[in-house]
PDB file of C-alpha atoms in Angstrom:
ATOM      1  CA  MET A   1     171.405 133.958  48.260  1.00 49.00           C
ATOM      2  CA  ARG A   2     170.968 134.703  51.917  1.00 48.00           C
ATOM      3  CA  SER A   3     167.281 133.766  51.895  1.00 49.00           C
ATOM      4  CA  SER A   4     168.084 130.507  50.174  1.00 47.00           C
ATOM      5  CA  SER A   5     170.620 129.622  52.841  1.00 47.00           C
ATOM      6  CA  CYS A   6     168.158 130.496  55.642  1.00 46.00           C
ATOM      7  CA  PHE A   7     165.515 128.301  54.043  1.00 42.00           C
ATOM      8  CA  LEU A   8     168.046 125.511  53.809  1.00 43.00           C
ATOM      9  CA  LEU A   9     169.010 125.896  57.470  1.00 43.00           C
ATOM     10  CA  ASN A  10     165.343 125.920  58.590  1.00 49.00           C
ATOM     11  CA  THR A  11     164.659 122.851  56.529  1.00 46.00           C
ATOM     12  CA  GLU A  12     167.643 121.068  57.975  1.00 48.00           C
ATOM     13  CA  HIS A  13     166.604 122.097  61.506  1.00 49.00           C
ATOM     14  CA  THR A  14     163.081 120.787  60.951  1.00 49.00           C
ATOM     15  CA  GLU A  15     164.414 117.536  59.569  1.00 49.00           C
ATOM     16  CA  GLU A  16     166.711 117.201  62.550  1.00 49.00           C
ATOM     17  CA  ASN A  17     163.778 117.733  64.943  1.00 49.00           C
ATOM     18  CA  ARG A  18     161.694 115.249  63.022  1.00 50.00           C
ATOM     19  CA  THR A  19     164.506 112.740  63.013  1.00 50.00           C
ATOM     20  CA  ALA A  20     165.119 113.254  66.743  1.00 47.00           C
ATOM     21  CA  SER A  21     161.436 112.846  67.544  1.00 44.00           C
ATOM     22  CA  GLU A  22     161.288 109.657  65.520  1.00 49.00           C
ATOM     23  CA  MET A  23     164.414 108.240  67.176  1.00 53.00           C
ATOM     24  CA  GLN A  24     163.283 109.075  70.733  1.00 57.00           C
ATOM     25  CA  ASP A  25     160.411 107.388  72.560  1.00 64.00           C
ATOM     26  CA  PRO A  26     157.573 109.948  72.428  1.00 62.00           C
ATOM     27  CA  ASN A  27     156.167 108.620  75.729  1.00 64.00           C
ATOM     28  CA  GLU A  28     159.413 109.009  77.624  1.00 67.00           C
ATOM     29  CA  ASP A  29     159.471 111.666  80.347  1.00 66.00           C
ATOM     30  CA  THR A  30     162.280 113.998  79.203  1.00 75.00           C
ATOM     31  CA  GLU A  31     162.671 117.738  78.925  1.00 74.00           C
ATOM     32  CA  TRP A  32     163.151 117.393  75.183  1.00 74.00           C
ATOM     33  CA  ASN A  33     159.872 115.525  74.822  1.00 72.00           C
ATOM     34  CA  ASP A  34     158.118 118.168  76.902  1.00 75.00           C
ATOM     35  CA  ILE A  35     159.481 120.866  74.549  1.00 76.00           C
ATOM     36  CA  LEU A  36     158.355 118.894  71.511  1.00 74.00           C
ATOM     37  CA  ARG A  37     154.874 118.431  72.993  1.00 75.00           C
ATOM     38  CA  LYS A  38     154.610 122.162  73.616  1.00 76.00           C
ATOM     39  CA  LYS A  39     155.672 122.836  70.010  1.00 73.00           C
ATOM     40  CA  GLY A  40     153.042 120.392  68.813  1.00 72.00           C
ATOM     41  CA  ILE A  41     155.657 118.132  67.276  1.00 73.00           C
ATOM     42  CA  LEU A  42     154.803 115.257  69.661  1.00 70.00           C
ATOM     43  CA  PRO A  43     151.234 114.247  70.548  1.00 73.00           C
ATOM     44  CA  PRO A  44     150.082 114.382  74.195  1.00 71.00           C
ATOM     45  CA  LYS A  45     151.460 111.681  76.403  1.00 65.00           C
ATOM     46  CA  GLU A  46     149.510 108.457  75.800  1.00 59.00           C
ATOM     47  CA  THR A  47     149.910 107.205  79.329  1.00 52.00           C
ATOM     48  CA  LEU A  48     148.061 110.225  80.671  1.00 48.00           C
ATOM     49  CA  LYS A  49     145.241 109.592  78.244  1.00 49.00           C
ATOM     50  CA  ASN A  50     145.115 105.942  79.197  1.00 57.00           C
ATOM     51  CA  GLU A  51     145.111 106.792  82.895  1.00 60.00           C
ATOM     52  CA  GLU A  52     142.225 109.222  82.424  1.00 63.00           C
ATOM     53  CA  GLU A  53     140.266 106.663  80.450  1.00 66.00           C
ATOM     54  CA  GLU A  54     140.925 104.013  83.085  1.00 66.00           C
ATOM     55  CA  GLU A  55     139.803 106.342  85.859  1.00 67.00           C
ATOM     56  CA  GLN A  56     136.632 107.208  83.974  1.00 67.00           C
ATOM     57  CA  TYR A  57     135.990 103.534  83.369  1.00 58.00           C
ATOM     58  CA  LEU A  58     136.364 102.718  87.073  1.00 60.00           C
ATOM     59  CA  GLN A  59     134.011 105.533  88.002  1.00 61.00           C
ATOM     60  CA  GLN A  60     131.453 104.266  85.511  1.00 57.00           C
ATOM     61  CA  GLN A  61     131.787 100.755  86.884  1.00 54.00           C
ATOM     62  CA  GLN A  62     131.292 101.947  90.445  1.00 51.00           C
ATOM     63  CA  HIS A  63     128.305 104.017  89.406  1.00 49.00           C
ATOM     64  CA  SER A  64     126.937 101.048  87.506  1.00 46.00           C
ATOM     65  CA  VAL A  65     127.254  98.821  90.559  1.00 45.00           C
ATOM     66  CA  VAL A  66     125.476 101.306  92.801  1.00 45.00           C
ATOM     67  CA  LYS A  67     122.768 101.762  90.198  1.00 43.00           C
ATOM     68  CA  THR A  68     122.166  98.112  89.401  1.00 55.00           C
ATOM     69  CA  TYR A  69     122.284  96.442  92.829  1.00 55.00           C
ATOM     70  CA  GLU A  70     119.005  98.156  93.683  1.00 58.00           C
ATOM     71  CA  ASN A  71     117.353  96.094  90.960  1.00 61.00           C
ATOM     72  CA  MET A  72     118.930  92.803  92.053  1.00 65.00           C
ATOM     73  CA  THR A  73     117.170  90.005  93.877  1.00 64.00           C
ATOM     74  CA  LEU A  74     118.594  88.487  97.063  1.00 60.00           C
ATOM     75  CA  GLU A  75     120.074  85.638  95.020  1.00 67.00           C
ATOM     76  CA  GLU A  76     121.731  88.055  92.575  1.00 67.00           C
ATOM     77  CA  LEU A  77     123.207  90.068  95.430  1.00 65.00           C
ATOM     78  CA  GLU A  78     124.846  86.930  96.815  1.00 67.00           C
ATOM     79  CA  GLU A  79     126.171  85.927  93.414  1.00 69.00           C
ATOM     80  CA  ASN A  80     127.720  89.353  92.716  1.00 67.00           C
ATOM     81  CA  GLU A  81     128.858  90.374  96.191  1.00 66.00           C
ATOM     82  CA  ASP A  82     132.552  89.881  95.255  1.00 65.00           C
ATOM     83  CA  GLU A  83     132.258  92.548  92.545  1.00 62.00           C
ATOM     84  CA  PHE A  84     131.104  95.277  94.932  1.00 61.00           C
ATOM     85  CA  SER A  85     133.588  97.765  96.341  1.00 60.00           C
ATOM     86  CA  GLU A  86     134.085  98.361 100.039  1.00 63.00           C
ATOM     87  CA  ASP A  87     132.265 101.679  99.771  1.00 62.00           C
ATOM     88  CA  ASP A  88     129.190  99.893  98.480  1.00 64.00           C
ATOM     89  CA  GLU A  89     129.064  97.204 101.160  1.00 68.00           C
ATOM     90  CA  ALA A  90     127.246  99.257 103.813  1.00 69.00           C
ATOM     91  CA  ALA A  91     124.620 100.508 101.358  1.00 67.00           C
ATOM     92  CA  ILE A  92     124.184  97.048  99.881  1.00 67.00           C
ATOM     93  CA  GLU A  93     123.771  95.482 103.324  1.00 73.00           C
ATOM     94  CA  MET A  94     121.015  97.969 104.151  1.00 74.00           C
ATOM     95  CA  TYR A  95     119.384  97.221 100.835  1.00 73.00           C
ATOM     96  CA  ARG A  96     119.693  93.469 101.457  1.00 73.00           C
ATOM     97  CA  GLN A  97     117.931  93.794 104.812  1.00 78.00           C
ATOM     98  CA  LYS A  98     115.203  95.850 103.169  1.00 77.00           C
ATOM     99  CA  ARG A  99     114.662  93.262 100.453  1.00 72.00           C
ATOM    100  CA  LEU A 100     114.683  90.484 103.055  1.00 73.00           C
ATOM    101  CA  ALA A 101     111.962  92.238 105.063  1.00 72.00           C
ATOM    102  CA  GLU A 102     109.910  92.712 101.883  1.00 70.00           C
ATOM    103  CA  TRP A 103     110.378  89.054 101.031  1.00 66.00           C
ATOM    104  CA  LYS A 104     109.175  87.945 104.470  1.00 64.00           C
ATOM    105  CA  THR A 105     106.164  90.231 104.181  1.00 63.00           C
ATOM    106  CA  ASN A 106     105.294  88.817 100.764  1.00 61.00           C
ATOM    107  CA  GLN A 107     105.691  85.298 102.098  1.00 58.00           C
ATOM    108  CA  MET A 108     103.047  86.072 104.684  1.00 57.00           C
ATOM    109  CA  LYS A 109     100.606  87.392 102.085  1.00 56.00           C
ATOM    110  CA  ASN A 110      98.350  85.260  99.911  1.00 55.00           C
ATOM    111  CA  VAL A 111      99.935  81.995 101.014  1.00 78.00           C
ATOM    112  CA  PHE A 112      96.714  80.274 102.084  1.00 90.00           C
ATOM    113  CA  GLY A 113      93.286  81.524 100.975  1.00 91.00           C
ATOM    114  CA  GLU A 114      91.603  78.111 101.217  1.00 94.00           C
ATOM    115  CA  VAL A 115      90.270  75.765 103.889  1.00 97.00           C
ATOM    116  CA  ASN A 116      92.443  72.668 103.623  1.00 95.00           C
ATOM    117  CA  GLU A 117      91.407  69.252 104.899  1.00 96.00           C
ATOM    118  CA  ILE A 118      93.805  67.448 107.254  1.00 96.00           C
ATOM    119  CA  SER A 119      93.881  64.163 109.153  1.00 92.00           C
ATOM    120  CA  GLY A 120      95.260  63.251 112.557  1.00 91.00           C
ATOM    121  CA  GLN A 121      98.624  62.427 110.975  1.00 93.00           C
ATOM    122  CA  ASP A 122      98.889  65.962 109.615  1.00 93.00           C
ATOM    123  CA  TYR A 123      97.980  67.640 112.893  1.00 93.00           C
ATOM    124  CA  ILE A 124     101.466  68.283 114.291  1.00 92.00           C
ATOM    125  CA  GLN A 125     102.940  69.436 110.973  1.00 93.00           C
ATOM    126  CA  GLU A 126     100.005  71.582 109.854  1.00 94.00           C
ATOM    127  CA  VAL A 127      98.984  73.010 113.229  1.00 95.00           C
ATOM    128  CA  ASN A 128     101.801  72.902 115.774  1.00 92.00           C
ATOM    129  CA  LYS A 129     104.523  73.517 113.190  1.00 91.00           C
ATOM    130  CA  ALA A 130     102.620  75.933 110.954  1.00 91.00           C
ATOM    131  CA  GLY A 131     105.329  78.559 111.306  1.00 87.00           C
ATOM    132  CA  GLU A 132     106.283  81.482 113.487  1.00 87.00           C
ATOM    133  CA  GLY A 133     103.666  84.205 113.639  1.00 89.00           C
ATOM    134  CA  ILE A 134     101.050  82.238 111.649  1.00 92.00           C
ATOM    135  CA  TRP A 135      97.559  81.973 113.104  1.00 96.00           C
ATOM    136  CA  VAL A 136      95.783  78.652 112.564  1.00 97.00           C
ATOM    137  CA  VAL A 137      92.006  78.151 112.703  1.00 98.00           C
ATOM    138  CA  LEU A 138      91.042  74.460 112.847  1.00 98.00           C
ATOM    139  CA  HIS A 139      87.419  73.362 112.476  1.00 98.00           C
ATOM    140  CA  LEU A 140      86.466  69.902 113.788  1.00 98.00           C
ATOM    141  CA  TYR A 141      83.276  68.833 112.056  1.00 98.00           C
ATOM    142  CA  LYS A 142      81.196  65.917 110.831  1.00 97.00           C
ATOM    143  CA  GLN A 143      79.173  65.561 107.702  1.00 95.00           C
ATOM    144  CA  GLY A 144      75.409  65.588 108.237  1.00 96.00           C
ATOM    145  CA  ILE A 145      75.513  68.273 110.942  1.00 97.00           C
ATOM    146  CA  PRO A 146      73.980  71.425 109.385  1.00 97.00           C
ATOM    147  CA  LEU A 147      75.798  73.908 111.639  1.00 97.00           C
ATOM    148  CA  CYS A 148      79.146  72.308 110.738  1.00 97.00           C
ATOM    149  CA  THR A 149      78.320  72.716 107.040  1.00 97.00           C
ATOM    150  CA  LEU A 150      77.378  76.359 107.592  1.00 97.00           C
ATOM    151  CA  ILE A 151      80.616  77.094 109.459  1.00 98.00           C
ATOM    152  CA  ASN A 152      82.679  75.447 106.708  1.00 97.00           C
ATOM    153  CA  GLN A 153      81.009  77.775 104.199  1.00 97.00           C
ATOM    154  CA  HIS A 154      81.754  80.806 106.386  1.00 98.00           C
ATOM    155  CA  LEU A 155      85.356  79.726 106.924  1.00 98.00           C
ATOM    156  CA  LEU A 156      85.900  79.415 103.176  1.00 97.00           C
ATOM    157  CA  GLU A 157      84.769  83.013 102.731  1.00 97.00           C
ATOM    158  CA  LEU A 158      86.961  84.195 105.608  1.00 97.00           C
ATOM    159  CA  ALA A 159      89.961  82.258 104.284  1.00 96.00           C
ATOM    160  CA  ARG A 160      89.757  84.215 101.047  1.00 95.00           C
ATOM    161  CA  LYS A 161      89.359  87.482 102.922  1.00 95.00           C
ATOM    162  CA  PHE A 162      92.261  86.755 105.305  1.00 95.00           C
ATOM    163  CA  PRO A 163      94.801  84.726 103.296  1.00 93.00           C
ATOM    164  CA  GLN A 164      97.519  85.347 105.875  1.00 91.00           C
ATOM    165  CA  THR A 165      95.608  83.127 108.348  1.00 95.00           C
ATOM    166  CA  LYS A 166      95.770  79.367 107.919  1.00 96.00           C
ATOM    167  CA  PHE A 167      92.289  77.818 107.875  1.00 97.00           C
ATOM    168  CA  LEU A 168      91.979  74.049 108.301  1.00 97.00           C
ATOM    169  CA  LYS A 169      89.186  71.544 108.775  1.00 97.00           C
ATOM    170  CA  SER A 170      89.161  67.929 109.863  1.00 97.00           C
ATOM    171  CA  ILE A 171      86.534  65.293 110.503  1.00 97.00           C
ATOM    172  CA  SER A 172      86.481  65.161 114.285  1.00 96.00           C
ATOM    173  CA  THR A 173      87.028  61.436 114.814  1.00 95.00           C
ATOM    174  CA  THR A 174      89.895  61.220 112.296  1.00 94.00           C
ATOM    175  CA  CYS A 175      91.657  64.037 114.079  1.00 91.00           C
ATOM    176  CA  ILE A 176      90.753  63.114 117.675  1.00 93.00           C
ATOM    177  CA  PRO A 177      89.539  59.520 118.169  1.00 93.00           C
ATOM    178  CA  ASN A 178      86.156  59.169 119.918  1.00 95.00           C
ATOM    179  CA  TYR A 179      85.555  62.920 119.903  1.00 96.00           C
ATOM    180  CA  PRO A 180      81.879  63.341 120.942  1.00 96.00           C
ATOM    181  CA  ASP A 181      79.439  64.704 118.382  1.00 96.00           C
ATOM    182  CA  CYS A 182      77.789  66.864 121.050  1.00 96.00           C
ATOM    183  CA  ASN A 183      80.933  69.037 121.009  1.00 97.00           C
ATOM    184  CA  LEU A 184      80.513  69.841 117.335  1.00 97.00           C
ATOM    185  CA  PRO A 185      81.143  72.188 115.773  1.00 97.00           C
ATOM    186  CA  THR A 186      84.510  72.950 117.418  1.00 98.00           C
ATOM    187  CA  LEU A 187      87.019  75.639 116.545  1.00 98.00           C
ATOM    188  CA  PHE A 188      90.605  75.562 117.840  1.00 98.00           C
ATOM    189  CA  ILE A 189      92.738  78.697 117.433  1.00 98.00           C
ATOM    190  CA  TYR A 190      96.540  78.286 117.445  1.00 97.00           C
ATOM    191  CA  LEU A 191      99.549  80.582 117.288  1.00 95.00           C
ATOM    192  CA  ASN A 192     103.166  79.347 117.308  1.00 92.00           C
ATOM    193  CA  GLY A 193     101.996  75.854 118.208  1.00 92.00           C
ATOM    194  CA  GLU A 194      99.991  76.966 121.252  1.00 95.00           C
ATOM    195  CA  MET A 195      96.214  76.969 121.578  1.00 96.00           C
ATOM    196  CA  LYS A 196      94.980  80.519 122.103  1.00 96.00           C
ATOM    197  CA  ALA A 197      91.208  79.982 122.078  1.00 97.00           C
ATOM    198  CA  GLN A 198      88.538  77.341 121.541  1.00 97.00           C
ATOM    199  CA  PHE A 199      84.842  77.340 120.698  1.00 97.00           C
ATOM    200  CA  ILE A 200      83.147  74.051 121.557  1.00 96.00           C
ATOM    201  CA  GLY A 201      79.531  73.128 120.908  1.00 96.00           C
ATOM    202  CA  PRO A 202      76.588  74.639 119.003  1.00 95.00           C
ATOM    203  CA  LEU A 203      75.487  77.027 121.761  1.00 93.00           C
ATOM    204  CA  LEU A 204      78.634  79.137 121.426  1.00 92.00           C
ATOM    205  CA  PHE A 205      77.888  79.751 117.745  1.00 93.00           C
ATOM    206  CA  GLY A 206      74.261  80.823 118.168  1.00 89.00           C
ATOM    207  CA  GLY A 207      72.778  78.092 115.999  1.00 91.00           C
ATOM    208  CA  MET A 208      71.933  78.248 112.306  1.00 94.00           C
ATOM    209  CA  ASN A 209      71.426  82.013 112.440  1.00 92.00           C
ATOM    210  CA  LEU A 210      75.201  82.504 112.656  1.00 95.00           C
ATOM    211  CA  ARG A 211      76.370  84.990 110.041  1.00 95.00           C
ATOM    212  CA  VAL A 212      79.819  85.180 108.504  1.00 96.00           C
ATOM    213  CA  ASP A 213      80.526  88.639 109.942  1.00 96.00           C
ATOM    214  CA  GLU A 214      79.652  87.373 113.426  1.00 95.00           C
ATOM    215  CA  LEU A 215      82.134  84.543 113.049  1.00 97.00           C
ATOM    216  CA  GLU A 216      84.698  87.030 111.735  1.00 97.00           C
ATOM    217  CA  TRP A 217      84.223  89.139 114.860  1.00 96.00           C
ATOM    218  CA  ARG A 218      84.642  86.092 117.095  1.00 95.00           C
ATOM    219  CA  LEU A 219      87.926  85.191 115.385  1.00 97.00           C
ATOM    220  CA  SER A 220      89.137  88.794 115.530  1.00 96.00           C
ATOM    221  CA  GLU A 221      88.667  88.789 119.308  1.00 95.00           C
ATOM    222  CA  THR A 222      91.165  85.940 119.534  1.00 96.00           C
ATOM    223  CA  GLY A 223      93.652  87.736 117.251  1.00 96.00           C
ATOM    224  CA  ALA A 224      93.401  85.179 114.446  1.00 97.00           C
ATOM    225  CA  VAL A 225      92.206  87.781 111.915  1.00 96.00           C
ATOM    226  CA  LYS A 226      92.420  91.564 111.676  1.00 94.00           C
ATOM    227  CA  THR A 227      88.888  92.618 110.973  1.00 94.00           C
ATOM    228  CA  ASP A 228      87.726  95.962 109.643  1.00 91.00           C
ATOM    229  CA  LEU A 229      84.466  95.622 111.583  1.00 91.00           C
ATOM    230  CA  GLU A 230      84.044  98.412 114.113  1.00 87.00           C
ATOM    231  CA  GLU A 231      81.751  96.563 116.511  1.00 90.00           C
ATOM    232  CA  ASN A 232      80.199  93.189 117.160  1.00 90.00           C
ATOM    233  CA  PRO A 233      77.502  92.495 114.518  1.00 88.00           C
ATOM    234  CA  ARG A 234      75.613  90.430 117.102  1.00 80.00           C
ATOM    235  CA  LYS A 235      75.164  93.584 119.200  1.00 68.00           C
ATOM    236  CA  GLN A 236      73.611  95.331 116.220  1.00 56.00           C
ATOM    237  CA  ILE A 237      71.157  92.468 115.816  1.00 50.00           C
ATOM    238  CA  GLN A 238      70.292  92.524 119.524  1.00 48.00           C
ATOM    239  CA  ASP A 239      69.766  96.288 119.473  1.00 47.00           C
ATOM    240  CA  SER A 240      67.528  95.982 116.421  1.00 44.00           C
ATOM    241  CA  LEU A 241      65.583  93.173 118.082  1.00 40.00           C
ATOM    242  CA  MET A 242      65.027  95.166 121.266  1.00 43.00           C
ATOM    243  CA  THR A 243      63.911  98.184 119.223  1.00 45.00           C
ATOM    244  CA  SER A 244      61.479  95.999 117.310  1.00 43.00           C
ATOM    245  CA  ILE A 245      60.063  94.576 120.541  1.00 43.00           C
ATOM    246  CA  ARG A 246      59.569  98.035 122.035  1.00 47.00           C
ATOM    247  CA  CYS A 247      57.861  99.293 118.896  1.00 48.00           C
ATOM    248  CA  SER A 248      55.482  96.333 118.720  1.00 48.00           C
ATOM    249  CA  ALA A 249      54.484  96.430 122.431  1.00 48.00           C
ATOM    250  CA  PRO A 250      50.929  97.789 123.017  1.00 52.00           C
ATOM    251  CA  THR A 251      50.714 101.215 124.660  1.00 51.00           C
ATOM    252  CA  ARG A 252      48.186 102.019 127.375  1.00 51.00           C
ATOM    253  CA  ARG A 253      45.758 104.817 126.567  1.00 52.00           C
ATOM    254  CA  ASP A 254      44.628 107.422 129.050  1.00 54.00           C
ATOM    255  CA  ASP A 255      41.076 106.079 129.096  1.00 54.00           C
ATOM    256  CA  ASP A 256      42.465 102.659 129.948  1.00 54.00           C
ATOM    257  CA  VAL A 257      44.276 104.197 132.900  1.00 48.00           C
ATOM    258  CA  ASP A 258      41.132 105.966 134.035  1.00 55.00           C
ATOM    259  CA  SER A 259      39.128 102.777 133.865  1.00 52.00           C
ATOM    260  CA  ASP A 260      41.719 100.978 135.886  1.00 54.00           C
ATOM    261  CA  GLU A 261      41.468 103.627 138.568  1.00 53.00           C
ATOM    262  CA  ASP A 262      37.678 103.232 138.723  1.00 53.00           C
TER     263      ASP A 262
END
């Protein structure tokens, strides 16, 4: 009889707890709720769970931003700059400057690679306003002059080798009216709109024996191209020529000397 009454009391107590837990807000901060949570009657506080999830989400977002902005272009960085946190701004600004420097470097590479024809009307735009830091090599020529044709061929090869340098050509009289043919071929070298060097007349080019590496060396001396040649190819030719002359010169024999003394 006693055990039955105890069972009845325990059942009633459990029902009361269950009824109280159902009537009270389980998320409310009360001592009773804390007791019920410890007993396992109430689940953990939902707000704490939500706060933890929100914090984890924010951390993931911040990590995602830091991870993805490194793969963004300059345009994408500008479009998404409002989404970055203050902590990311310094790193992103450094990255933006790095990408900008890379972009400028790429702009300077492989932008020419040909010898383009211009007229007098194009002169200011193509030569004087070519751009900051861009070297311009302009060849004044005329058709029918063999050395001009040879230099145009060499310049085409050099333009492909040095695409960061702007190579141009123009028929002399269309670029400069009444320009004398005796001054052809002529090379003008420009940087930032200022003439840095000039080669006028056939004598300065050495005639039809001019080789492309010799012309490359000449241009490298002005700064227009950055050659990998270690010395002037013309000097090598001169040294070889002098060696050939010395080897082919007749030598005097001893008997010839003796006869001269007699």
